[in-house]
Structures are given as structure tokens and as C-alpha cells.
């Protein structure tokens, strides 16, 4: 893929812009499990679709190139990508990981890897001193998610990667919230980038998928071996859906990020909103680090209402956002971390992390932001009325 064009253009004009055999302007879906071998001594590139499939190859080459890596991999889900990546480790190894990682990653580390003799330490990744202190002689991986979920904390990818290199560790970055359109961790020294492509990359709430990319040939080879051994590959049709979603990634994110900024400003000026978490604000503690390592604040923000009662009233009276788990779609998605993504976390643990009963997370979609703001204004009017009523009582 030629690198002379900008990211926005390369999403469309790349090695897979048309099919070499037919000229078709869409990657063909090779819905085949096995491939005819005319000569069993020379089986050709493809023999069985778990090991390799042309549609999956197209997606894997595309994500490798977009993340400026040499090897890309497509998995059945973000968790399949993340879990397979952890299989690069062996019994006795240790992971230093951000304490506010995605819930599924938390579960994998906490409830699964330990049974295989892989240890871990959760740290506040934004505190480099704490990260350095947690590194042990058997530490093999520093694991970052930035911005984090749901409070949008920012980790300095370059600083953590340097710390990792100095201690012979690898750096893994979950880049789901930013995508390569806004943040390219391999350029900042990370060794492996992971994605839930279910979110912004595919972008249409119609496919569950995971991606990985690396610029280290050795990791690439090992991960390819693990992908084939575990077999949690992405099917051909889903690969095609992700490829199609990718074409509009840049313009979707631009529009959604612009709207997110407007909505964040609106919410922060509203008297019923106690706090807005958005890395695009100068007052966000990670804003300068984020501005250095990313080219935009993204389309996710969180905000705090007074309490659960206020959240209930608000969510019952807004019309536009889908109220659901997940994020990164064409439609705005509002989610309630205390009862959704972090429901399994014990309440004291949750509150310690700032995930209170009043916290909502918003992933901004492609609606006109003025319509969204009007919808929120309306919902907040109901919250105000309910609060006045309870004061009178
Ligand atoms: C959703 C998500 C995942 C898990 O991806 P799935 O595709 O749901 O398996 C991992 N990391 C982050 C940051 C996510 O938002």
C-alpha cells in the first residue's frame, strides 16, 4: 500500500481497492472453508480458511498498513484478539496492566490467566512511578488502554513503551477508542496494537470483530501461529463488513468527534451536570499528553448527573441515543457503566474509580449534534422538574 497519500485517502485507495482478477470494486467474499490443491506438493497460498482466507488477508493487510505495522490479524471479537495476544506469554510471566481496562480484559486477566500461572498487577497507568514500581524480573508485558473506559483517563504511550523497552518488556495498546485514524501506537514505541473492531472500525453495530497489528516480525510470526492454533478467526463475511466499515472511518470519526466536542461543551455548561469527562478539554488532566499522542479527542465522553434517580429520569425522556452497551457506531449510544459495563465490579471498587450511580457514557454518532443537544436539553428539563418536585415533598 502506498504511503504517499493521507490516511483518509488510503482508507479507499489501497492494495484492495479492486479485485485483481475481475476488477470488482469491492473485496470478494471467499466463503470457502477449503481450497483445491492441484498438486499436493505445492498447495498454493491457501489450503484451509482457519490458516488463511483471501478476504481475511485483505482485512489483515489493511489494518497492518493503517497501523503502520508489518503484520495484521483478524479475530472473531476484540476479546479473541486480546486473549490470543496474551498467549504470547508463558507460565511464570507477569503482566502490568491498567486498572481501568475494559471489563472483558479485566475478567480474562483476573479469572483466566491466573489458572495458567500468568501473574498480573493492576496499576494506575497514568502514574509512571507506580508503573515502574510494579515491574518485576518476570514482567513481560505492559498493557495500556488510552483513553480509558469510562472515565477517559490518558496514559502516555511513549513513556510507558520506553519503560517497557528498558525492562525488556513488550507494550500492548488497546486502541479501540481512537482507531488508527486518531492514534498510531506503533509509531509511539508500542509493540502490539489491539482493537475491538466491533466499535468505530466497523462502525455500524452489525458485526463483532477484533484486530491486531504489530511491526515486529517475530511477534507477527508468533501471533500468526497462535491465531491458527486457537482458531478464533474472523469469518469471511464479517471480514468484508469490517472492510466496508473502514472505508468511512475517517469521515465518521471526524463528524462524531466534532459533535462530541459541541455536546461536551453544552453539558459542561449545564447546571445539572456535575462533571464532564472529555480529553478534548484543556482542564482534563491528560489533555496535553493526549494532544501529543493523538490527533483528536475522539467521540466518547462521560458525564455525571446527581444520582441514579436522575439517570433514570433522564434516560426515560431522551429519544435519540440508543441506550445500550457498546460504542463507536453511526447511531449515538448512551450507556450506564454502573449497571452495564461495570455491573460485575463490587460497589466500593466501582466508587473508588469514580464510576458512581450518576455516571453516563456517551458515544456520539452521526446525528446532527443540534438534535442531540435538544434531546438532552429536554431530558434534563425532566430531571430538573423531578428534583423540584422532591424538594417540595
Ligand atoms: C468492546 C471492547 C473490547 C472487547 O471487544 P469485543 O469485540 O466486544 O470482544 C475491548 N476493548 C475495548 C476498549 C472495548 O471497548
Coordinates of C-alpha atoms and ligand atoms in Angstrom, one line a residue, residues 76-80 82 102 104-105 143 145 147 149 174-177 195-199 208-210 326-327 361, ligand 1:
X76 CA -13.7 -13.4 16.0
X77 CA -14.0 -10.5 18.5
X78 CA -11.9 -7.9 20.3
X79 CA -11.7 -10.3 23.2
X80 CA -10.4 -13.1 20.9
X82 CA -6.7 -9.7 23.2
X102 CA -12.2 -2.9 29.5
X104 CA -13.7 -8.4 29.4
X105 CA -9.9 -7.8 29.6
X143 CA -0.8 -3.3 28.9
X145 CA -5.8 1.4 27.2
X147 CA -8.3 6.9 26.7
X149 CA -13.3 3.4 29.8
X174 CA -5.9 -1.4 23.2
X175 CA -6.6 1.3 20.5
X176 CA -10.3 0.8 20.3
X177 CA -11.4 4.3 21.3
X195 CA -8.8 -3.5 18.6
X196 CA -12.4 -4.3 19.2
X197 CA -13.3 -3.6 15.5
X198 CA -16.9 -4.1 16.7
X199 CA -16.7 -0.4 17.6
X208 CA -18.4 -8.4 16.4
X209 CA -14.7 -8.4 15.4
X210 CA -11.2 -8.0 16.7
X326 CA -21.1 -0.9 23.1
X327 CA -19.9 2.3 21.4
X361 CA -21.1 7.4 29.0
Ligands
LIG1 C1 -15.6 -3.6 23.3 C2 -14.2 -3.5 23.7 C3 -13.4 -4.7 23.8 C4 -13.9 -6.1 23.5 O1 -14.2 -6.2 22.2 P1 -15.4 -7.3 21.7 O2 -15.4 -7.0 20.2 O3 -16.6 -6.9 22.3 O4 -14.9 -8.6 22.1 C5 -12.1 -4.5 24.2 N1 -11.6 -3.3 24.5 C6 -12.4 -2.2 24.4 C7 -11.8 -0.8 24.8 C8 -13.7 -2.2 24.1 O5 -14.5 -1.2 24.0

